[in-house]
Amino acid sequence: MIELNPLVELIIMNFAVGLIVTISLNIEVGYLRIPQFGRLLAVIVGAVIAAAVPGRILALYLGLPYGAEYADHMYNAKIVIQINNFLSKNLLLSLAVFILTLVLAALAGGVIGYLCAYPALRLKGSYLGITLLTFGEIVTSIAWNYQPLVGGTAGVYMVNPFAFVGSGSSSLAALITLTIAISIYIYAEILARSPFVRMLKAIRDSEVASEVYGKNIVKARAQTLVIGGAIAAVAGALWATYTGRMNVASYTRLTWTFWPWAFMMLGGVGNNLGILVGVLLFTLARTAIIQYKYVITSVIPIAAEWLEYILVGLVIIFVVMFKPQGLMPEKPTLTLPRKAIEEIRKRVEQEQGRL
Amino acid sequence: MIDVTLVIKAVVYSISIALGAVGISIIYNATKTFNFAHASMVAWGVYIIFAFFWFTKYIPELFLPIAFLFSGFLGVVTYVTVNRRLIMAKASDINLMMSTLGVDLILFAFLNIFADYLMYTHKIGIAKGFVLETWDPRIKILDFEVRLAWIVAPVVFIIMFLFIYIMFSRTKLGIAMRATIENPELAQLQGINPEIVYLFSWFLGGGLAGLSGGILSLVFAGGPTIGMETVVTFFAGAIVGGIETVYGCFVGGFLVGLSEYLIPPILAPLVGSWINSYRMVIPLTMMVLTLLIKPSGLGVIIERRLR
């Protein structure tokens, strides 16, 4: 199996997961202006599902402890090693486990999105943003402290569904994640041209007018949150699977909420291609900073880590101040050209004439 | 039975939360900006106290005014460089919020650089995790051993409360601020310069953040992430109290601070000690419940009673 350069692999992984999360954010913020400052919530739920459920199902199947002992750091490593050994000889089962993980994560993310629809109905603007952010903090706090779920502070090891390839399994995970990211991107592009998103944009631009035309705003908002939550949860599950270890502390509101916001604002709110560019630019910049850490530190005597924060901070400020539309502003979706409409009309008439 | 020391520490903690919540509320009311940079302003307050204390070895409480002024200065810089332009461009409240998030990341980075500087250049091993409480002088009053912070914090709180009360009800600046908050256009017609009002609210809001950080450092273990860890509690205080009413935030801060500090130890004997780990969930839940049941917060109820 091919083994990628670790740096390339990291770039691919960061780009892919960043793209998925940012697309999910864009569906909610770009099309409906829901101030989703709680992106972390769906992501962490996805990661928790990926860490807690498939491993337990397999442990049950293999007759290993699957209850609270599964998440205990004394037993967890041993149990997961046995499961991975079993999976590495079982290609089809591995793939089934992987797909099941993603489906379960998406379902859980969707449920989370649906639950968020209630506050989204009652609150507006920064109030809603703060509420969603708080939901994320509450869930993180519980996942961090409730040991039987995913090991609490000690964390748990993840089942590795790509163990069958041997040494290159993380490269394969990165490539598969990239494939999933691209398919989600294509889905988002198709969605962006659908009547559904047109309706969302109408609601965003004038709630009253779209209500007058009989659009169900409550339902539309809930649907958007469900779609966004499901996609974000998939990103969380993919990241947890790739890292091989679920550690709640690495899921912070900074990396999973604020940075996707920065990616989105840089690229262009409401424009999928812009988001792709924004995520790519940020990923490359961050990797460059990490890669040339020592060079940077020798020139300016500060840890390169903080340079990353300054960079992200400056980008956010400059985009908000000077280019609120982002690098690639959202374009109005045009209706079909006159010619195409005429052709469709002709075709319909012909069909009617035939009848 | 709860320990008296615990109650006193809870009060000091609540004072810190209340002052910070009032800072958030003042900036929000004047400029409609939800200040995410509050986290780093609080943390800078903590570090100002720590650095001055370390280099002078005087009692930490002496430097509270410096923490106030420094974070106030940070607030002014934020206003002049970022917020002013956005307000003039009539940016949406989400954009205003995002811009302060950018400021927060930059302030956080500089705070960490400062902590690195203290640690590596000045060889202060504890620069990234210190407990200032250990150097807080103890005084004997009657038979009780009392820490200085237990006296200073309530005094600072009363001074700030009176200052805000007198300013908003007796001084021209305060009345101009209230007028601008109520209706910026009408206030401008009356000859009030909104820029001064915005500038002063950022100074006061930032300063209160620094002051609350200073007090927080006397009951909490300090470190560069202290602001990030506590900022949601500050938000909770502001929202439970009602972010649109400054006085409500005093109450909200106390309510949140006291319940966060006291509810787990009270419940622990009844339900088991596991509850102590979930301390952070209490203020957050209070905040979500307030937002869902009565988004305008407690302050509105209090104000109605006063009328």
XYZ file of C-alpha atoms in Angstrom:
662
model
C 0.000 0.000 0.000
C 1.258 3.471 -0.799
C 2.652 5.481 2.051
C 2.450 9.216 1.764
C 5.005 11.659 3.041
C 3.812 12.521 6.587
C 3.694 16.209 5.723
C 1.609 15.638 2.598
C -0.643 13.349 4.579
C -1.137 16.014 7.250
C -1.925 18.661 4.635
C -4.452 16.359 2.953
C -6.076 15.489 6.269
C -6.262 19.053 7.568
C -7.572 20.258 4.242
C -10.186 17.528 3.926
C -11.549 17.779 7.452
C -11.383 21.577 7.366
C -13.295 21.564 4.108
C -16.054 19.321 5.469
C -16.522 21.376 8.627
C -16.439 24.658 6.755
C -18.945 23.451 4.169
C -21.289 22.411 6.963
C -20.826 25.822 8.547
C -21.462 27.540 5.247
C -24.748 25.713 4.742
C -26.001 27.223 7.996
C -24.288 30.615 7.968
C -24.019 31.321 4.283
C -27.538 30.397 3.240
C -29.542 31.119 6.351
C -27.364 33.413 8.524
C -27.685 31.187 11.600
C -24.814 32.403 13.828
C -23.438 28.894 14.308
C -20.813 29.428 16.999
C -21.465 25.909 18.250
C -19.943 23.971 15.363
C -17.825 22.145 17.939
C -20.990 20.553 19.321
C -21.813 18.448 16.259
C -18.141 17.716 15.597
C -17.525 16.397 19.087
C -20.712 14.344 19.031
C -19.495 12.744 15.805
C -16.111 12.030 17.332
C -17.634 10.597 20.504
C -19.931 8.322 18.501
C -16.982 7.120 16.425
C -14.966 6.446 19.567
C -17.686 4.863 21.673
C -20.035 2.885 19.440
C -18.220 0.773 16.777
C -15.572 -0.359 19.236
C -18.214 -1.486 21.685
C -20.234 -3.328 19.052
C -17.112 -5.228 17.969
C -16.136 -5.898 21.560
C -19.577 -7.360 22.164
C -19.245 -9.471 19.017
C -15.818 -10.752 20.062
C -16.919 -11.402 23.624
C -14.698 -8.705 25.106
C -15.864 -6.294 27.844
C -18.002 -3.603 26.240
C -19.527 -1.748 29.178
C -17.813 0.886 31.304
C -14.629 -1.231 31.255
C -14.279 -0.553 27.543
C -13.505 3.106 28.234
C -11.277 2.364 31.209
C -7.703 3.251 30.379
C -6.513 0.095 32.138
C -8.274 -2.202 29.649
C -9.027 -0.022 26.648
C -5.672 -0.365 24.865
C -5.723 -4.159 25.206
C -9.301 -4.444 23.982
C -8.707 -2.174 21.000
C -5.544 -4.036 19.995
C -7.520 -7.276 19.918
C -10.283 -5.678 17.889
C -7.808 -4.192 15.420
C -6.090 -7.540 15.022
C -9.426 -9.114 14.257
C -10.369 -6.326 11.823
C -7.060 -6.461 9.981
C -7.954 -9.947 8.731
C -11.443 -8.956 7.738
C -11.625 -6.513 4.844
C -15.372 -6.434 4.327
C -16.158 -6.160 8.005
C -13.660 -3.289 8.313
C -15.363 -1.339 5.562
C -18.764 -2.087 7.043
C -17.555 -0.782 10.408
C -16.190 2.365 8.784
C -19.404 3.087 6.928
C -21.474 2.304 10.004
C -19.360 4.774 12.002
C -19.997 7.539 9.502
C -23.707 6.799 9.260
C -24.136 6.740 13.031
C -22.145 9.957 13.392
C -24.228 11.655 10.725
C -27.436 10.509 12.394
C -26.289 11.792 15.781
C -25.174 15.077 14.234
C -28.552 15.406 12.583
C -30.326 14.843 15.894
C -28.097 17.492 17.489
C -28.950 19.873 14.677
C -32.637 19.202 15.174
C -32.348 19.909 18.903
C -30.597 23.196 18.131
C -33.577 24.259 16.052
C -35.550 25.197 19.150
C -33.193 27.919 20.404
C -32.633 28.974 16.794
C -36.324 29.699 16.659
C -36.468 31.820 19.767
C -33.214 33.736 19.661
C -31.532 36.022 17.182
C -28.065 37.268 16.371
C -25.345 37.184 18.985
C -27.702 35.713 21.625
C -28.184 32.631 19.481
C -24.460 32.471 18.750
C -23.646 32.458 22.455
C -26.303 29.830 23.194
C -24.963 27.459 20.542
C -21.412 28.049 21.761
C -22.550 27.173 25.270
C -24.187 23.930 24.109
C -20.822 22.934 22.697
C -19.067 23.769 25.957
C -21.586 21.763 28.010
C -21.193 18.653 25.864
C -17.396 18.989 25.893
C -17.429 19.317 29.651
C -19.561 16.184 30.030
C -17.462 14.160 27.560
C -14.339 15.291 29.412
C -15.625 14.323 32.832
C -17.881 11.339 32.227
C -15.307 8.593 32.181
C -17.470 5.593 31.049
C -18.306 7.299 27.752
C -14.965 7.836 26.007
C -12.506 7.517 28.848
C -12.832 11.109 30.090
C -9.471 12.733 30.659
C -7.555 9.580 29.720
C -9.263 9.193 26.357
C -9.745 5.962 24.432
C -8.059 4.335 21.450
C -10.001 4.194 18.240
C -10.855 1.114 16.255
C -8.803 1.279 13.073
C -10.938 0.194 10.106
C -7.920 0.500 7.780
C -5.755 -1.905 9.743
C -5.940 -4.431 6.869
C -3.368 -2.535 4.769
C -0.738 -2.737 7.459
C 1.744 0.127 7.743
C 0.135 2.634 5.348
C -3.211 2.700 7.090
C -3.090 6.372 8.043
C -2.311 7.355 4.447
C -5.288 5.365 3.285
C -7.430 7.048 5.948
C -6.291 10.464 4.712
C -7.026 9.622 1.090
C -10.458 8.227 1.925
C -11.202 11.321 3.979
C -10.196 13.453 1.015
C -12.521 11.464 -1.229
C -15.370 11.948 1.230
C -14.569 15.665 1.454
C -14.698 16.015 -2.311
C -18.004 14.164 -2.511
C -19.416 16.411 0.220
C -18.154 19.397 -1.747
C -19.954 18.154 -4.843
C -23.073 17.550 -2.767
C -22.843 21.107 -1.416
C -22.509 22.460 -4.963
C -25.584 20.510 -6.069
C -27.396 21.679 -2.963
C -26.415 25.283 -3.666
C -28.249 25.125 -6.992
C -31.328 23.403 -5.603
C -34.702 25.016 -4.987
C -34.132 24.326 -1.280
C -31.159 26.654 -1.016
C -32.926 29.245 -3.132
C -35.676 29.163 -0.545
C -33.098 29.482 2.254
C -31.568 32.498 0.566
C -35.001 34.031 0.198
C -35.657 33.493 3.904
C -32.250 34.981 4.718
C -32.907 38.076 2.652
C -36.461 38.664 3.796
C -38.175 36.465 6.294
C -41.505 38.221 5.994
C -41.606 38.094 2.205
C -40.809 34.380 2.069
C -43.423 33.701 4.733
C -45.965 35.583 2.650
C -45.146 33.256 -0.246
C -45.974 30.288 1.942
C -42.512 29.077 2.875
C -42.278 27.209 6.153
C -39.455 29.030 7.911
C -39.454 26.831 11.017
C -39.100 23.674 8.965
C -36.468 25.165 6.686
C -34.356 26.223 9.655
C -34.601 22.794 11.273
C -33.697 21.067 7.982
C -30.667 23.307 7.506
C -29.447 22.637 11.028
C -29.919 18.894 10.562
C -27.933 18.860 7.300
C -25.181 21.036 8.761
C -24.975 19.013 11.966
C -24.814 15.701 10.115
C -21.967 16.859 7.853
C -19.999 18.329 10.781
C -20.400 15.120 12.776
C -18.963 13.143 9.854
C -15.924 15.430 9.967
C -15.539 14.754 13.697
C -15.788 10.985 13.177
C -13.253 11.065 10.326
C -10.771 13.089 12.346
C -11.103 10.816 15.390
C -10.662 7.717 13.205
C -7.585 9.219 11.552
C -5.874 10.256 14.790
C -6.458 6.786 16.253
C -7.181 8.177 19.651
C -10.139 10.063 21.070
C -9.003 12.765 23.415
C -11.720 15.266 24.290
C -9.156 17.969 25.128
C -8.152 18.249 21.483
C -11.675 19.280 20.509
C -11.764 22.950 21.386
C -14.043 25.722 20.263
C -10.991 27.418 18.799
C -10.052 24.717 16.303
C -13.499 23.414 15.474
C -15.632 26.548 15.570
C -13.568 29.678 15.230
C -11.077 28.480 12.677
C -13.747 27.180 10.293
C -15.366 30.594 10.684
C -12.106 32.207 9.684
C -11.735 29.859 6.677
C -15.271 30.628 5.609
C -14.955 34.388 6.009
C -11.674 34.471 4.111
C -13.008 32.407 1.224
C -16.395 34.017 0.925
C -19.561 33.350 2.883
C -22.095 31.526 0.749
C -19.659 30.458 -1.969
C -18.458 26.857 -1.967
C -15.515 27.426 -4.289
C -14.437 30.366 -2.139
C -14.557 28.129 0.909
C -12.385 25.548 -0.797
C -9.837 28.263 -1.576
C -10.044 29.658 1.968
C -9.464 26.256 3.564
C -6.607 25.489 1.180
C -4.862 28.810 1.840
C -5.184 28.436 5.600
C -4.050 24.815 5.572
C -0.981 25.644 3.531
C -0.151 28.679 5.678
C -0.518 26.708 8.895
C 1.548 23.808 7.609
C 4.221 26.234 6.383
C 4.373 27.822 9.832
C 4.697 24.418 11.491
C 7.242 23.264 8.925
C 9.460 26.355 9.082
C 9.015 26.729 12.825
C 12.744 26.689 13.541
C 13.622 29.095 10.769
C 10.971 31.520 12.012
C 12.076 31.188 15.611
C 15.664 31.959 14.667
C 14.609 35.213 12.987
C 12.015 36.426 15.494
C 12.411 35.063 18.994
C 8.853 33.806 19.512
C 7.359 30.355 19.395
C 5.875 29.763 15.931
C 2.701 28.432 17.510
C 1.644 31.953 18.462
C 2.413 33.207 15.001
C -0.412 30.966 13.821
C -2.842 32.658 16.198
C -1.692 36.105 15.117
C -2.096 35.109 11.472
C -5.629 33.775 11.963
C -6.558 36.799 14.090
C -5.253 39.275 11.524
C -6.999 37.485 8.682
C -10.323 37.598 10.555
C -9.935 41.298 11.330
C -8.840 42.283 7.830
C -11.569 40.291 6.148
C -14.270 41.713 8.417
C -12.974 45.263 8.026
C -11.985 45.484 4.388
C -13.529 42.590 2.522
C -16.633 41.357 4.378
C -17.639 39.395 1.271
C -14.435 37.345 1.331
C -12.063 36.590 -1.526
C -14.832 35.163 -3.672
C -18.124 36.875 -2.983
C -21.348 34.964 -3.293
C -22.781 35.255 -6.771
C -26.518 35.431 -7.386
C -27.763 32.177 -8.877
C -28.995 33.080 -12.302
C -32.091 31.695 -13.868
C -31.809 29.704 -17.102
C -31.126 31.729 -20.269
C -34.055 32.588 -22.478
C -32.974 30.074 -25.120
C -32.952 27.161 -22.698
C -36.393 28.093 -21.390
C -37.722 28.283 -24.973
C -36.300 24.849 -25.686
C -37.886 23.375 -22.603
C -41.184 24.970 -23.563
C -40.966 23.510 -27.060
C -40.159 20.084 -25.687
C -43.093 20.211 -23.308
C -45.404 21.361 -26.087
C -44.214 18.570 -28.337
C -44.827 16.030 -25.627
C -48.279 17.450 -25.051
C -48.969 17.375 -28.818
C -47.998 13.760 -28.914
C -50.496 12.882 -26.230
C -21.930 21.848 56.280
C -20.078 24.290 54.062
C -16.833 25.795 55.099
C -16.782 29.564 55.818
C -13.572 29.934 53.810
C -15.294 28.401 50.825
C -18.147 30.878 51.056
C -15.749 33.802 51.267
C -13.767 32.549 48.304
C -17.010 32.078 46.407
C -17.860 35.713 47.118
C -14.462 36.926 45.881
C -14.861 34.796 42.763
C -18.386 36.149 42.206
C -17.102 39.710 42.524
C -14.660 38.991 39.754
C -17.392 37.481 37.574
C -19.770 40.358 38.300
C -17.228 43.057 37.390
C -16.330 41.231 34.182
C -19.987 40.742 33.284
C -20.610 44.469 33.771
C -17.679 45.153 31.432
C -19.224 42.955 28.737
C -22.582 44.623 29.252
C -21.212 48.179 28.968
C -19.437 47.461 25.689
C -22.447 45.565 24.328
C -24.881 48.318 25.191
C -22.816 51.157 23.813
C -21.504 49.582 20.629
C -23.679 46.449 20.130
C -20.456 44.428 20.081
C -20.328 41.135 21.925
C -16.757 41.301 23.111
C -14.964 37.983 22.652
C -11.656 39.697 23.371
C -12.856 39.826 26.978
C -11.088 36.490 27.537
C -7.665 37.864 26.711
C -8.304 41.148 28.493
C -9.047 39.200 31.679
C -5.921 37.099 31.166
C -3.818 40.210 30.604
C -5.152 41.561 33.913
C -3.958 38.367 35.587
C -0.510 38.625 34.013
C -0.088 42.323 34.785
C -0.682 41.559 38.460
C 1.673 38.591 38.317
C 4.489 40.393 36.507
C 4.382 43.504 38.689
C 4.165 41.409 41.805
C 7.079 39.223 40.740
C 9.422 42.060 39.917
C 8.570 44.308 42.860
C 7.567 41.722 45.488
C 4.987 44.095 46.936
C 1.534 42.737 47.754
C -0.374 41.760 44.577
C -3.460 43.866 45.409
C -1.488 47.089 44.929
C -1.394 46.518 41.195
C -5.137 46.207 40.602
C -5.315 49.807 39.268
C -2.527 49.030 36.809
C -4.398 45.946 35.601
C -7.491 48.147 35.168
C -5.608 50.773 33.195
C -3.738 48.292 31.032
C -6.798 46.292 29.971
C -8.656 49.582 29.532
C -5.878 50.583 27.182
C -6.312 47.305 25.292
C -10.021 48.137 25.000
C -9.219 51.595 23.614
C -6.792 50.101 21.093
C -9.435 47.593 20.009
C -11.946 50.374 19.535
C -9.639 52.700 17.634
C -8.149 50.094 15.321
C -11.048 47.742 14.648
C -14.389 48.507 16.203
C -14.660 52.191 15.241
C -14.474 51.558 11.523
C -16.951 48.698 11.714
C -19.478 50.728 13.675
C -19.215 53.525 11.136
C -19.726 50.996 8.337
C -22.802 49.693 10.231
C -21.491 46.123 10.298
C -23.861 43.345 11.391
C -23.577 42.133 14.979
C -22.075 38.842 13.812
C -19.302 40.723 12.018
C -18.711 42.878 15.095
C -18.458 39.718 17.187
C -16.099 38.044 14.723
C -13.799 41.054 14.660
C -13.388 40.914 18.447
C -12.622 37.216 18.069
C -9.736 38.160 15.785
C -8.563 40.668 18.381
C -8.835 37.973 21.036
C -6.600 35.582 19.091
C -3.953 38.273 18.649
C -4.074 39.354 22.299
C -3.919 35.696 23.327
C -0.836 35.151 21.153
C 0.902 38.189 22.631
C -0.017 37.062 26.131
C 1.615 33.704 25.466
C 4.674 35.405 24.025
C 4.820 37.504 27.186
C 4.505 34.371 29.332
C 7.277 32.709 27.285
C 9.381 35.818 27.795
C 8.869 35.699 31.559
C 9.611 32.005 31.609
C 12.688 31.789 29.403
C 14.291 35.215 29.605
C 13.618 35.909 33.266
C 13.741 32.268 34.290
C 10.444 32.392 36.159
C 9.586 28.704 36.204
C 6.001 29.256 37.293
C 5.150 31.891 34.654
C 2.669 29.538 32.965
C 0.987 28.212 36.071
C 1.042 30.117 39.313
C -1.093 30.472 42.402
C -0.875 34.078 43.542
C -3.010 33.221 46.550
C 0.097 31.836 48.287
C 1.674 35.283 48.368
C -1.491 37.040 49.417
C -0.684 38.466 52.869
C -2.684 37.135 55.831
C -4.042 39.455 58.452
C -5.357 38.516 61.867
C -8.715 40.048 62.677
C -10.002 38.958 66.084
C -9.332 35.236 65.999
C -9.712 34.759 62.274
C -6.900 34.582 59.844
C -8.019 36.611 56.881
C -6.412 37.007 53.492
C -6.016 40.532 52.205
C -7.925 39.709 48.987
C -11.024 38.917 51.058
C -11.103 42.527 52.196
C -9.797 44.228 49.070
C -12.157 42.500 46.624
C -15.404 43.671 48.295
C -13.966 47.186 48.683
C -13.041 47.291 44.989
C -16.494 45.982 44.142
C -18.264 48.662 46.194
C -16.050 51.385 44.733
C -16.741 50.230 41.173
C -20.462 49.897 41.858
C -20.669 53.403 43.296
C -18.511 54.747 40.486
C -20.772 53.257 37.833
C -23.922 54.282 39.688
C -22.786 57.893 40.167
C -21.401 58.104 36.672
C -24.576 56.943 34.990
C -26.902 59.019 37.149
C -24.972 62.179 38.052
C -22.282 62.978 35.505
C -22.692 64.472 32.040
C -20.613 61.721 30.457
C -22.754 59.003 31.986
C -25.968 60.651 30.906
C -24.529 61.156 27.427
C -23.673 57.460 27.390
C -27.180 56.497 28.369
C -28.615 58.793 25.728
C -26.371 57.305 23.051
C -27.338 53.788 24.080
C -31.026 54.663 23.895
C -30.876 56.413 20.543
C -27.610 57.332 18.854
C -29.150 59.638 16.241
C -31.133 61.694 18.742
C -28.112 61.936 21.016
C -26.040 63.266 18.131
C -28.698 65.866 17.404
C -28.290 67.035 20.973
C -24.601 67.582 20.342
C -23.278 64.444 21.996
C -20.232 63.036 20.263
C -20.824 59.281 20.066
C -17.137 58.623 19.453
C -16.253 59.748 22.959
C -19.026 57.586 24.361
C -17.843 54.521 22.435
C -14.219 55.160 23.337
C -15.018 55.541 27.007
C -17.197 52.425 27.101
C -14.402 50.381 25.557
C -11.994 51.805 28.111
C -14.341 51.063 30.990
C -15.325 47.641 29.657
C -11.726 46.622 29.056
C -10.664 48.051 32.396
C -13.336 46.087 34.238
C -12.131 42.950 32.459
C -8.596 43.625 33.676
C -9.796 44.349 37.182
C -11.851 41.170 37.298
C -8.807 39.285 36.030
C -6.749 40.789 38.830
C -9.236 39.642 41.442
C -9.605 36.265 39.761
C -5.853 35.706 40.011
C -6.165 35.879 43.796
C -8.570 32.923 44.029
C -7.728 30.930 40.904
C -4.602 29.295 39.561
C -3.255 31.603 36.855
C -1.980 30.664 33.427
C -2.227 31.885 29.835
C -5.478 30.003 29.231
C -7.268 31.405 32.305
C -9.239 33.830 30.130
C -10.378 31.142 27.692
C -11.430 28.869 30.519
C -13.480 31.458 32.388
C -14.850 33.601 29.581
C -17.986 31.517 29.162
C -18.732 32.037 32.856
C -18.431 35.788 32.292
C -20.832 35.527 29.369
C -23.149 33.495 31.577
C -23.041 36.187 34.258
C -23.816 38.896 31.738
C -26.651 36.984 30.115
C -28.285 35.674 33.300
C -28.246 39.226 34.624
C -29.542 40.597 31.365
C -26.871 41.994 29.121
C -28.912 45.080 28.353
C -29.041 46.209 31.960
C -25.756 47.100 33.619
C -27.073 46.673 37.161
C -28.589 43.321 36.297
C -25.086 42.119 35.467
C -23.934 42.798 39.002
C -26.670 40.458 40.220
C -26.165 37.956 37.411
C -22.439 37.743 38.075
C -23.086 36.984 41.728
C -25.760 34.433 40.981
C -23.597 32.562 38.504
C -20.400 32.829 40.518
C -21.966 31.694 43.771
C -23.845 28.803 42.239
C -20.792 27.613 40.345
C -18.656 27.713 43.453
C -21.161 26.532 46.052
C -23.681 24.169 44.440
C -21.245 21.258 43.838
C -19.950 21.183 47.460
C -23.517 21.424 48.787
C -24.775 18.610 46.563
C -21.680 16.419 46.871
C -22.682 14.751 50.179
C -26.143 14.008 48.750
C -25.357 12.702 45.287
C -21.678 11.815 45.479
C -18.431 13.572 44.756
C -18.677 13.063 40.997
C -20.639 16.291 40.800
C -17.529 18.336 41.561
C -16.194 17.614 38.074
C -19.238 19.154 36.477
C -18.743 22.595 38.000
C -18.542 24.282 34.615
C -21.884 22.848 33.551
C -23.777 24.869 36.194
C -23.198 28.420 34.878
C -23.601 27.220 31.316
C -26.919 25.554 32.056
C -28.121 28.635 33.920
C -27.240 30.727 30.920
C -28.981 28.486 28.402
C -32.092 28.315 30.580
C -32.168 32.101 30.928
C -31.810 32.545 27.199
C -34.532 30.068 26.419
C -36.989 31.176 29.078
C -36.335 34.885 29.389
C -33.708 36.161 26.959
C -33.789 39.657 28.443
C -32.404 38.265 31.705
C -33.058 39.012 35.332
C -32.149 42.665 35.015
C -35.426 43.565 33.393
C -37.348 42.123 36.338
C -35.195 44.042 38.795
C -35.592 47.289 36.907
C -39.346 46.875 36.800
C -39.438 46.417 40.564
C -37.370 49.552 41.090
C -39.694 51.748 39.072
